[in-house]
């Protein structure tokens, strides 16, 4: 008896690109894993007090009230479509990749204030992008070909894997830093990384530094910046200085921007230097998607501007922020108070951690601290670190970022954000850590007594 | 893109001096120029006979070397000082030591960037620049260049503005603000592919502009800062560098930038002919596909614009069915750019590819639609674009890529209110279509009086005019000569068909939605003058 057999022929599914199917976006790392756990069970003071507290998001919520106050006092500033008929039309139709001049002027002035007027910025060298994410990617497209590399000191922001590599096809070569000198970049480490690239036949096109550093929360010293500048000049490569946390430095006088060094050197060799900035961190407005490239290289400015067509900032947002940032009385006050509040938070978390027996790297800026849990690892390895991270995530219910996802060469370090929550929430988090550490001590004592 | 006068004056300087791609800018200022001339001469003056020769020759060589270098340096860095005379502290150029410059050479710029940095000779961009330099204004600059090269719609802006004035406090918080200012909700990190609320509003809008013929699912949408990045992101998802898309021509010049620049993807024009009313021929597609295959080019998809830019015609359901069959047979994607879907003005009904999909069992995973608010809602400044895809893998990848091109949160909130006012949107769409129609008829009639026929079209902000009767030699060269006359003598900026990859010379795209009705006779008069000189 013949049996009819149904053979299902699978229709060939239509193909997608390598970019679409690759995991170069790096979003499968623990850095992003933790966020998912948080999303499933987010802490809320009232409605979910046992939920996961998000300490893995570098967002600044401590100074919103200042902006709200400004809006209340300046209702005309929020006339984002412009005042009057003609300016409505202009704004509605405005899609010029040069960006609004008034807005660029305001950004330049804001950046100067942050640096205590120790550097000057020319509005015509500003290329606006929808966030620093776009700025970093754009610069990479411009400075390097697929297969080339950028040097990036470790530990670094996990998002760089995606922002610098995914669509661009450019590689990252890590410049290893370690705790022996507080994770500072050294000329030896730079040379080593560069030579490593040479050995692999990879062309290095630039060095990307983050200053203030993410995830360390430290500032790069002036002398180190000078060494870095000397290195990139000697190798004839670019230098990208991501200064998105420059306004979140606890004490203004300690921060040195690469712009200051260039100015003091009368802009010699400046054409290889580019600064990335954004309003997401310092002004706490990540939802607005405002970033920029500041380049001392005319060709880069021209090219970046044209390429920014893929990443323009809406005209209303530019309008709105132009009036707010041109108000120097407001910005001076904002910068000062924001700094003070961040410093207070930082001191609060450091103190709280210290009481729990945990030390941190001495930081002077940023929205996070770099916590050292290496003494508490079961094994001084990446697995040990991830094991501890898992416990903290699932038992203590805190989402912190493990150093390994930032490519830190030493296991046991964690980035802990403190500015994206209220003080009360921070207290709760510190208490949980405290209790966790206490429990560990007790467990160990009991264990030892056997 | 319009550019500020000042800036593009500088870029003109750059361009005219022919900066090469390697030039990394940044030369030295004039510091020490005098010294460099005096020192060698001193040697000549103080030396004797043989010493003179011995010093003159190397000094002369040295002198000429410096001149040569200084000339080249200044050509690659002519715009080194930023154009800010009012800011003396604006960046001064480095007075760098000549020798340190020589030893390192200019810093490298990627090959992708080099192509972009070169000045754009494409008439499409040249024309836009000319208008910015000398824009026509009926009152203040009646001899200026009239803009017919930018597909922008000013006809119905007043409706949008009036709505804003009536309905919002004009604040970034939007209508929901009321007196309760809470920046917290819009300031913090938002989903990079757009707020769900906004997607719902945009989906509703898309459906409304297409006369309710099809409905859109907000979960199949990724929102981006404009249709430009939407197209690029889709290109990154569907094709690898070196792959190709088939694009019926003539096509929008911007595709060459949006789909190719950074993606490394090729565009293969598939010519359409006037004898077919410039409509898509699947036979031509097939031929192009096979030719590409022979050349070793992997075709990943077909990109259509419907309503078409620059022709303005719309695809029939039959053609769409044929296209779907073609795509299935070759196992490739279809990208349908429907950005002018709400700007139709004829009697023909617009059919979205989404509509055609509803009626048959097509494999939807190969279909993607591009949309945006710049055309149909006259708000290019807000930067709102849409990728609409039935392919969940594409959606997943595009969602992640959208972080490079996200829409500002306050803008989203503002537009949610406007788009949700369906009564306003209905009135707006109806009125807008009527106004476009009126201008279209007046403009086409005006051209007809001059003996210039336009292709029958029912969508978009432009007409596709046949000026081949006015060109001397029936070739691209002839066409560009006419274009040049129109731009520089008649002072109207129109887009020549060659910029759109049209294979038949003499066709021009003329946008009429930036004009008022009074401007039309002015335009026609200018064209008439030119046409007279052409006929003589």
PDB file of N, CA and C in Angstrom, chain A residues 269-358:
ATOM      1  N   UNK A 269      49.206  71.135  15.382  1.00  0.00           N
ATOM      2  CA  UNK A 269      48.735  69.743  15.243  1.00  0.00           C
ATOM      3  C   UNK A 269      47.275  69.546  15.606  1.00  0.00           C
ATOM      4  N   UNK A 270      46.527  70.645  15.654  1.00  0.00           N
ATOM      5  CA  UNK A 270      45.144  70.507  16.079  1.00  0.00           C
ATOM      6  C   UNK A 270      44.295  69.762  15.061  1.00  0.00           C
ATOM      7  N   UNK A 271      44.739  69.732  13.805  1.00  0.00           N
ATOM      8  CA  UNK A 271      43.842  69.184  12.780  1.00  0.00           C
ATOM      9  C   UNK A 271      43.603  67.687  12.931  1.00  0.00           C
ATOM     10  N   UNK A 272      44.255  67.075  13.917  1.00  0.00           N
ATOM     11  CA  UNK A 272      43.983  65.652  14.149  1.00  0.00           C
ATOM     12  C   UNK A 272      43.062  65.438  15.344  1.00  0.00           C
ATOM     13  N   UNK A 273      42.610  66.546  15.948  1.00  0.00           N
ATOM     14  CA  UNK A 273      41.838  66.416  17.192  1.00  0.00           C
ATOM     15  C   UNK A 273      40.368  66.734  16.986  1.00  0.00           C
ATOM     16  N   UNK A 274      39.503  65.929  17.605  1.00  0.00           N
ATOM     17  CA  UNK A 274      38.073  66.121  17.493  1.00  0.00           C
ATOM     18  C   UNK A 274      37.449  65.848  18.850  1.00  0.00           C
ATOM     19  N   UNK A 275      36.499  66.681  19.204  1.00  0.00           N
ATOM     20  CA  UNK A 275      35.850  66.509  20.513  1.00  0.00           C
ATOM     21  C   UNK A 275      34.404  66.105  20.303  1.00  0.00           C
ATOM     22  N   UNK A 276      33.937  65.168  21.102  1.00  0.00           N
ATOM     23  CA  UNK A 276      32.526  64.773  21.051  1.00  0.00           C
ATOM     24  C   UNK A 276      31.856  65.298  22.306  1.00  0.00           C
ATOM     25  N   UNK A 277      30.692  65.886  22.120  1.00  0.00           N
ATOM     26  CA  UNK A 277      29.953  66.380  23.278  1.00  0.00           C
ATOM     27  C   UNK A 277      28.463  66.069  23.122  1.00  0.00           C
ATOM     28  N   UNK A 278      27.729  66.228  24.203  1.00  0.00           N
ATOM     29  CA  UNK A 278      26.296  65.928  24.160  1.00  0.00           C
ATOM     30  C   UNK A 278      25.628  66.571  25.365  1.00  0.00           C
ATOM     31  N   UNK A 279      24.308  66.747  25.269  1.00  0.00           N
ATOM     32  CA  UNK A 279      23.590  67.320  26.398  1.00  0.00           C
ATOM     33  C   UNK A 279      22.916  66.249  27.242  1.00  0.00           C
ATOM     34  N   UNK A 280      23.163  64.995  26.874  1.00  0.00           N
ATOM     35  CA  UNK A 280      22.449  63.920  27.557  1.00  0.00           C
ATOM     36  C   UNK A 280      22.872  63.744  29.000  1.00  0.00           C
ATOM     37  N   UNK A 281      24.138  63.968  29.277  1.00  0.00           N
ATOM     38  CA  UNK A 281      24.634  63.712  30.630  1.00  0.00           C
ATOM     39  C   UNK A 281      24.644  64.989  31.462  1.00  0.00           C
ATOM     40  N   UNK A 282      25.341  66.004  30.970  1.00  0.00           N
ATOM     41  CA  UNK A 282      25.493  67.227  31.751  1.00  0.00           C
ATOM     42  C   UNK A 282      24.164  67.933  31.996  1.00  0.00           C
ATOM     43  N   UNK A 283      23.309  67.922  31.002  1.00  0.00           N
ATOM     44  CA  UNK A 283      22.057  68.641  31.148  1.00  0.00           C
ATOM     45  C   UNK A 283      20.904  67.701  31.469  1.00  0.00           C
ATOM     46  N   UNK A 284      21.213  66.412  31.513  1.00  0.00           N
ATOM     47  CA  UNK A 284      20.178  65.447  31.856  1.00  0.00           C
ATOM     48  C   UNK A 284      19.062  65.366  30.842  1.00  0.00           C
ATOM     49  N   UNK A 285      19.377  65.596  29.568  1.00  0.00           N
ATOM     50  CA  UNK A 285      18.318  65.592  28.552  1.00  0.00           C
ATOM     51  C   UNK A 285      18.562  64.553  27.452  1.00  0.00           C
ATOM     52  N   UNK A 286      18.764  63.296  27.822  1.00  0.00           N
ATOM     53  CA  UNK A 286      19.059  62.312  26.782  1.00  0.00           C
ATOM     54  C   UNK A 286      17.905  62.124  25.800  1.00  0.00           C
ATOM     55  N   UNK A 287      16.697  62.397  26.247  1.00  0.00           N
ATOM     56  CA  UNK A 287      15.545  62.216  25.358  1.00  0.00           C
ATOM     57  C   UNK A 287      15.526  63.215  24.218  1.00  0.00           C
ATOM     58  N   UNK A 288      16.277  64.307  24.371  1.00  0.00           N
ATOM     59  CA  UNK A 288      16.252  65.342  23.353  1.00  0.00           C
ATOM     60  C   UNK A 288      17.131  64.975  22.157  1.00  0.00           C
ATOM     61  N   UNK A 289      18.060  64.036  22.378  1.00  0.00           N
ATOM     62  CA  UNK A 289      18.957  63.601  21.304  1.00  0.00           C
ATOM     63  C   UNK A 289      19.741  64.773  20.728  1.00  0.00           C
ATOM     64  N   UNK A 290      20.603  65.323  21.550  1.00  0.00           N
ATOM     65  CA  UNK A 290      21.455  66.414  21.076  1.00  0.00           C
ATOM     66  C   UNK A 290      22.912  66.077  21.348  1.00  0.00           C
ATOM     67  N   UNK A 291      23.664  65.937  20.266  1.00  0.00           N
ATOM     68  CA  UNK A 291      25.085  65.663  20.414  1.00  0.00           C
ATOM     69  C   UNK A 291      25.830  66.488  19.403  1.00  0.00           C
ATOM     70  N   UNK A 292      27.150  66.415  19.458  1.00  0.00           N
ATOM     71  CA  UNK A 292      27.891  67.154  18.458  1.00  0.00           C
ATOM     72  C   UNK A 292      29.323  66.688  18.324  1.00  0.00           C
ATOM     73  N   UNK A 293      29.869  67.008  17.161  1.00  0.00           N
ATOM     74  CA  UNK A 293      31.292  66.816  16.909  1.00  0.00           C
ATOM     75  C   UNK A 293      31.886  68.210  16.822  1.00  0.00           C
ATOM     76  N   UNK A 294      32.972  68.423  17.559  1.00  0.00           N
ATOM     77  CA  UNK A 294      33.697  69.677  17.402  1.00  0.00           C
ATOM     78  C   UNK A 294      35.043  69.300  16.802  1.00  0.00           C
ATOM     79  N   UNK A 295      35.308  69.734  15.600  1.00  0.00           N
ATOM     80  CA  UNK A 295      36.567  69.321  14.981  1.00  0.00           C
ATOM     81  C   UNK A 295      37.435  70.500  14.594  1.00  0.00           C
ATOM     82  N   UNK A 296      38.733  70.321  14.785  1.00  0.00           N
ATOM     83  CA  UNK A 296      39.698  71.344  14.406  1.00  0.00           C
ATOM     84  C   UNK A 296      40.176  71.117  12.978  1.00  0.00           C
ATOM     85  N   UNK A 297      39.564  70.172  12.299  1.00  0.00           N
ATOM     86  CA  UNK A 297      39.964  69.806  10.947  1.00  0.00           C
ATOM     87  C   UNK A 297      38.848  70.184   9.986  1.00  0.00           C
ATOM     88  N   UNK A 298      39.147  71.128   9.058  1.00  0.00           N
ATOM     89  CA  UNK A 298      38.110  71.640   8.165  1.00  0.00           C
ATOM     90  C   UNK A 298      37.445  70.550   7.343  1.00  0.00           C
ATOM     91  N   UNK A 299      38.260  69.633   6.832  1.00  0.00           N
ATOM     92  CA  UNK A 299      37.686  68.612   5.974  1.00  0.00           C
ATOM     93  C   UNK A 299      36.742  67.715   6.768  1.00  0.00           C
ATOM     94  N   UNK A 300      37.143  67.443   8.007  1.00  0.00           N
ATOM     95  CA  UNK A 300      36.275  66.623   8.850  1.00  0.00           C
ATOM     96  C   UNK A 300      34.986  67.378   9.140  1.00  0.00           C
ATOM     97  N   UNK A 301      35.086  68.663   9.392  1.00  0.00           N
ATOM     98  CA  UNK A 301      33.876  69.451   9.655  1.00  0.00           C
ATOM     99  C   UNK A 301      32.938  69.383   8.457  1.00  0.00           C
ATOM    100  N   UNK A 302      33.477  69.633   7.268  1.00  0.00           N
ATOM    101  CA  UNK A 302      32.645  69.623   6.064  1.00  0.00           C
ATOM    102  C   UNK A 302      31.994  68.269   5.843  1.00  0.00           C
ATOM    103  N   UNK A 303      32.810  67.232   5.937  1.00  0.00           N
ATOM    104  CA  UNK A 303      32.292  65.885   5.697  1.00  0.00           C
ATOM    105  C   UNK A 303      31.288  65.476   6.759  1.00  0.00           C
ATOM    106  N   UNK A 304      31.622  65.768   8.011  1.00  0.00           N
ATOM    107  CA  UNK A 304      30.722  65.378   9.100  1.00  0.00           C
ATOM    108  C   UNK A 304      29.382  66.083   8.949  1.00  0.00           C
ATOM    109  N   UNK A 305      29.464  67.323   8.533  1.00  0.00           N
ATOM    110  CA  UNK A 305      28.240  68.082   8.373  1.00  0.00           C
ATOM    111  C   UNK A 305      27.339  67.430   7.330  1.00  0.00           C
ATOM    112  N   UNK A 306      27.922  67.068   6.212  1.00  0.00           N
ATOM    113  CA  UNK A 306      27.126  66.435   5.162  1.00  0.00           C
ATOM    114  C   UNK A 306      26.581  65.102   5.631  1.00  0.00           C
ATOM    115  N   UNK A 307      27.419  64.370   6.335  1.00  0.00           N
ATOM    116  CA  UNK A 307      26.992  63.055   6.807  1.00  0.00           C
ATOM    117  C   UNK A 307      25.978  63.148   7.923  1.00  0.00           C
ATOM    118  N   UNK A 308      25.890  64.312   8.543  1.00  0.00           N
ATOM    119  CA  UNK A 308      24.953  64.424   9.659  1.00  0.00           C
ATOM    120  C   UNK A 308      23.511  64.420   9.164  1.00  0.00           C
ATOM    121  N   UNK A 309      23.314  64.419   7.838  1.00  0.00           N
ATOM    122  CA  UNK A 309      21.955  64.306   7.288  1.00  0.00           C
ATOM    123  C   UNK A 309      21.242  63.098   7.842  1.00  0.00           C
ATOM    124  N   UNK A 310      22.018  62.099   8.253  1.00  0.00           N
ATOM    125  CA  UNK A 310      21.404  60.880   8.762  1.00  0.00           C
ATOM    126  C   UNK A 310      21.033  61.005  10.230  1.00  0.00           C
ATOM    127  N   UNK A 311      21.339  62.130  10.807  1.00  0.00           N
ATOM    128  CA  UNK A 311      21.258  62.231  12.256  1.00  0.00           C
ATOM    129  C   UNK A 311      20.981  63.661  12.702  1.00  0.00           C
ATOM    130  N   UNK A 312      19.992  64.317  12.069  1.00  0.00           N
ATOM    131  CA  UNK A 312      19.768  65.720  12.384  1.00  0.00           C
ATOM    132  C   UNK A 312      18.945  65.894  13.656  1.00  0.00           C
ATOM    133  N   UNK A 313      19.160  67.038  14.292  1.00  0.00           N
ATOM    134  CA  UNK A 313      18.385  67.381  15.488  1.00  0.00           C
ATOM    135  C   UNK A 313      17.194  68.222  15.034  1.00  0.00           C
ATOM    136  N   UNK A 314      16.016  67.939  15.574  1.00  0.00           N
ATOM    137  CA  UNK A 314      14.835  68.665  15.108  1.00  0.00           C
ATOM    138  C   UNK A 314      14.982  70.159  15.376  1.00  0.00           C
ATOM    139  N   UNK A 315      14.422  70.951  14.458  1.00  0.00           N
ATOM    140  CA  UNK A 315      14.595  72.396  14.547  1.00  0.00           C
ATOM    141  C   UNK A 315      13.977  72.956  15.822  1.00  0.00           C
ATOM    142  N   UNK A 316      12.854  72.345  16.264  1.00  0.00           N
ATOM    143  CA  UNK A 316      12.268  72.900  17.490  1.00  0.00           C
ATOM    144  C   UNK A 316      13.164  72.701  18.684  1.00  0.00           C
ATOM    145  N   UNK A 317      13.771  71.504  18.751  1.00  0.00           N
ATOM    146  CA  UNK A 317      14.669  71.233  19.864  1.00  0.00           C
ATOM    147  C   UNK A 317      15.818  72.225  19.845  1.00  0.00           C
ATOM    148  N   UNK A 318      16.351  72.485  18.659  1.00  0.00           N
ATOM    149  CA  UNK A 318      17.460  73.434  18.555  1.00  0.00           C
ATOM    150  C   UNK A 318      17.031  74.812  19.037  1.00  0.00           C
ATOM    151  N   UNK A 319      15.846  75.202  18.606  1.00  0.00           N
ATOM    152  CA  UNK A 319      15.297  76.499  18.992  1.00  0.00           C
ATOM    153  C   UNK A 319      15.148  76.628  20.492  1.00  0.00           C
ATOM    154  N   UNK A 320      14.517  75.621  21.050  1.00  0.00           N
ATOM    155  CA  UNK A 320      14.254  75.641  22.481  1.00  0.00           C
ATOM    156  C   UNK A 320      15.554  75.719  23.274  1.00  0.00           C
ATOM    157  N   UNK A 321      16.490  74.862  22.925  1.00  0.00           N
ATOM    158  CA  UNK A 321      17.733  74.826  23.689  1.00  0.00           C
ATOM    159  C   UNK A 321      18.585  76.062  23.443  1.00  0.00           C
ATOM    160  N   UNK A 322      18.447  76.655  22.239  1.00  0.00           N
ATOM    161  CA  UNK A 322      19.231  77.857  21.944  1.00  0.00           C
ATOM    162  C   UNK A 322      18.917  78.945  22.948  1.00  0.00           C
ATOM    163  N   UNK A 323      17.638  79.154  23.215  1.00  0.00           N
ATOM    164  CA  UNK A 323      17.334  80.242  24.157  1.00  0.00           C
ATOM    165  C   UNK A 323      17.784  79.888  25.556  1.00  0.00           C
ATOM    166  N   UNK A 324      17.579  78.629  25.953  1.00  0.00           N
ATOM    167  CA  UNK A 324      17.968  78.256  27.307  1.00  0.00           C
ATOM    168  C   UNK A 324      19.477  78.332  27.510  1.00  0.00           C
ATOM    169  N   UNK A 325      20.233  77.839  26.552  1.00  0.00           N
ATOM    170  CA  UNK A 325      21.688  77.810  26.737  1.00  0.00           C
ATOM    171  C   UNK A 325      22.357  79.159  26.497  1.00  0.00           C
ATOM    172  N   UNK A 326      21.635  80.077  25.850  1.00  0.00           N
ATOM    173  CA  UNK A 326      22.226  81.406  25.659  1.00  0.00           C
ATOM    174  C   UNK A 326      22.088  82.231  26.917  1.00  0.00           C
ATOM    175  N   UNK A 327      21.218  81.781  27.801  1.00  0.00           N
ATOM    176  CA  UNK A 327      20.987  82.501  29.046  1.00  0.00           C
ATOM    177  C   UNK A 327      22.127  82.165  30.007  1.00  0.00           C
ATOM    178  N   UNK A 328      23.196  82.975  29.946  1.00  0.00           N
ATOM    179  CA  UNK A 328      24.403  82.615  30.689  1.00  0.00           C
ATOM    180  C   UNK A 328      24.183  82.634  32.190  1.00  0.00           C
ATOM    181  N   UNK A 329      23.235  83.441  32.632  1.00  0.00           N
ATOM    182  CA  UNK A 329      22.962  83.450  34.064  1.00  0.00           C
ATOM    183  C   UNK A 329      22.454  82.055  34.465  1.00  0.00           C
ATOM    184  N   UNK A 330      21.544  81.543  33.649  1.00  0.00           N
ATOM    185  CA  UNK A 330      20.992  80.219  33.932  1.00  0.00           C
ATOM    186  C   UNK A 330      22.081  79.146  33.864  1.00  0.00           C
ATOM    187  N   UNK A 331      22.867  79.167  32.795  1.00  0.00           N
ATOM    188  CA  UNK A 331      23.834  78.090  32.621  1.00  0.00           C
ATOM    189  C   UNK A 331      24.906  78.106  33.705  1.00  0.00           C
ATOM    190  N   UNK A 332      25.353  79.300  34.086  1.00  0.00           N
ATOM    191  CA  UNK A 332      26.381  79.377  35.134  1.00  0.00           C
ATOM    192  C   UNK A 332      25.839  78.750  36.407  1.00  0.00           C
ATOM    193  N   UNK A 333      24.613  79.142  36.727  1.00  0.00           N
ATOM    194  CA  UNK A 333      24.003  78.632  37.943  1.00  0.00           C
ATOM    195  C   UNK A 333      23.790  77.122  37.863  1.00  0.00           C
ATOM    196  N   UNK A 334      23.294  76.689  36.706  1.00  0.00           N
ATOM    197  CA  UNK A 334      23.021  75.256  36.528  1.00  0.00           C
ATOM    198  C   UNK A 334      24.302  74.443  36.702  1.00  0.00           C
ATOM    199  N   UNK A 335      25.336  74.878  36.025  1.00  0.00           N
ATOM    200  CA  UNK A 335      26.593  74.128  36.068  1.00  0.00           C
ATOM    201  C   UNK A 335      27.088  74.022  37.501  1.00  0.00           C
ATOM    202  N   UNK A 336      27.021  75.138  38.205  1.00  0.00           N
ATOM    203  CA  UNK A 336      27.529  75.159  39.576  1.00  0.00           C
ATOM    204  C   UNK A 336      26.731  74.215  40.468  1.00  0.00           C
ATOM    205  N   UNK A 337      25.410  74.354  40.412  1.00  0.00           N
ATOM    206  CA  UNK A 337      24.580  73.552  41.317  1.00  0.00           C
ATOM    207  C   UNK A 337      24.618  72.075  40.934  1.00  0.00           C
ATOM    208  N   UNK A 338      24.604  71.796  39.645  1.00  0.00           N
ATOM    209  CA  UNK A 338      24.662  70.406  39.199  1.00  0.00           C
ATOM    210  C   UNK A 338      25.920  69.727  39.749  1.00  0.00           C
ATOM    211  N   UNK A 339      27.031  70.458  39.662  1.00  0.00           N
ATOM    212  CA  UNK A 339      28.291  69.934  40.184  1.00  0.00           C
ATOM    213  C   UNK A 339      28.183  69.616  41.665  1.00  0.00           C
ATOM    214  N   UNK A 340      27.648  70.586  42.391  1.00  0.00           N
ATOM    215  CA  UNK A 340      27.561  70.401  43.832  1.00  0.00           C
ATOM    216  C   UNK A 340      26.726  69.165  44.167  1.00  0.00           C
ATOM    217  N   UNK A 341      25.603  69.040  43.480  1.00  0.00           N
ATOM    218  CA  UNK A 341      24.715  67.918  43.794  1.00  0.00           C
ATOM    219  C   UNK A 341      25.349  66.586  43.439  1.00  0.00           C
ATOM    220  N   UNK A 342      26.049  66.552  42.311  1.00  0.00           N
ATOM    221  CA  UNK A 342      26.688  65.299  41.915  1.00  0.00           C
ATOM    222  C   UNK A 342      27.773  64.941  42.922  1.00  0.00           C
ATOM    223  N   UNK A 343      28.480  65.956  43.369  1.00  0.00           N
ATOM    224  CA  UNK A 343      29.530  65.700  44.341  1.00  0.00           C
ATOM    225  C   UNK A 343      28.948  65.133  45.624  1.00  0.00           C
ATOM    226  N   UNK A 344      27.833  65.707  46.022  1.00  0.00           N
ATOM    227  CA  UNK A 344      27.173  65.249  47.257  1.00  0.00           C
ATOM    228  C   UNK A 344      26.762  63.788  47.104  1.00  0.00           C
ATOM    229  N   UNK A 345      26.183  63.464  45.930  1.00  0.00           N
ATOM    230  CA  UNK A 345      25.772  62.084  45.703  1.00  0.00           C
ATOM    231  C   UNK A 345      26.965  61.144  45.743  1.00  0.00           C
ATOM    232  N   UNK A 346      28.016  61.599  45.085  1.00  0.00           N
ATOM    233  CA  UNK A 346      29.217  60.783  45.035  1.00  0.00           C
ATOM    234  C   UNK A 346      29.725  60.498  46.437  1.00  0.00           C
ATOM    235  N   UNK A 347      29.795  61.550  47.244  1.00  0.00           N
ATOM    236  CA  UNK A 347      30.287  61.362  48.612  1.00  0.00           C
ATOM    237  C   UNK A 347      29.373  60.428  49.389  1.00  0.00           C
ATOM    238  N   UNK A 348      28.090  60.556  49.133  1.00  0.00           N
ATOM    239  CA  UNK A 348      27.121  59.707  49.824  1.00  0.00           C
ATOM    240  C   UNK A 348      27.354  58.238  49.495  1.00  0.00           C
ATOM    241  N   UNK A 349      27.545  57.945  48.220  1.00  0.00           N
ATOM    242  CA  UNK A 349      27.704  56.550  47.846  1.00  0.00           C
ATOM    243  C   UNK A 349      29.055  56.015  48.296  1.00  0.00           C
ATOM    244  N   UNK A 350      30.082  56.838  48.224  1.00  0.00           N
ATOM    245  CA  UNK A 350      31.406  56.376  48.659  1.00  0.00           C
ATOM    246  C   UNK A 350      31.383  56.030  50.138  1.00  0.00           C
ATOM    247  N   UNK A 351      30.762  56.922  50.892  1.00  0.00           N
ATOM    248  CA  UNK A 351      30.672  56.715  52.332  1.00  0.00           C
ATOM    249  C   UNK A 351      29.876  55.456  52.636  1.00  0.00           C
ATOM    250  N   UNK A 352      28.744  55.335  51.970  1.00  0.00           N
ATOM    251  CA  UNK A 352      27.888  54.169  52.178  1.00  0.00           C
ATOM    252  C   UNK A 352      28.615  52.873  51.846  1.00  0.00           C
ATOM    253  N   UNK A 353      29.366  52.876  50.768  1.00  0.00           N
ATOM    254  CA  UNK A 353      30.090  51.677  50.379  1.00  0.00           C
ATOM    255  C   UNK A 353      31.219  51.383  51.357  1.00  0.00           C
ATOM    256  N   UNK A 354      31.842  52.451  51.803  1.00  0.00           N
ATOM    257  CA  UNK A 354      32.949  52.272  52.752  1.00  0.00           C
ATOM    258  C   UNK A 354      32.443  51.613  54.022  1.00  0.00           C
ATOM    259  N   UNK A 355      31.294  52.059  54.469  1.00  0.00           N
ATOM    260  CA  UNK A 355      30.713  51.458  55.678  1.00  0.00           C
ATOM    261  C   UNK A 355      30.453  49.974  55.473  1.00  0.00           C
ATOM    262  N   UNK A 356      30.202  49.610  54.214  1.00  0.00           N
ATOM    263  CA  UNK A 356      29.954  48.197  53.928  1.00  0.00           C
ATOM    264  C   UNK A 356      31.253  47.458  53.664  1.00  0.00           C
ATOM    265  N   UNK A 357      32.362  48.152  53.831  1.00  0.00           N
ATOM    266  CA  UNK A 357      33.662  47.512  53.657  1.00  0.00           C
ATOM    267  C   UNK A 357      34.142  47.489  52.217  1.00  0.00           C
ATOM    268  N   UNK A 358      33.548  48.353  51.388  1.00  0.00           N
ATOM    269  CA  UNK A 358      33.922  48.355  49.967  1.00  0.00           C
ATOM    270  C   UNK A 358      34.624  49.654  49.615  1.00  0.00           C
TER     271      UNK A 358
END
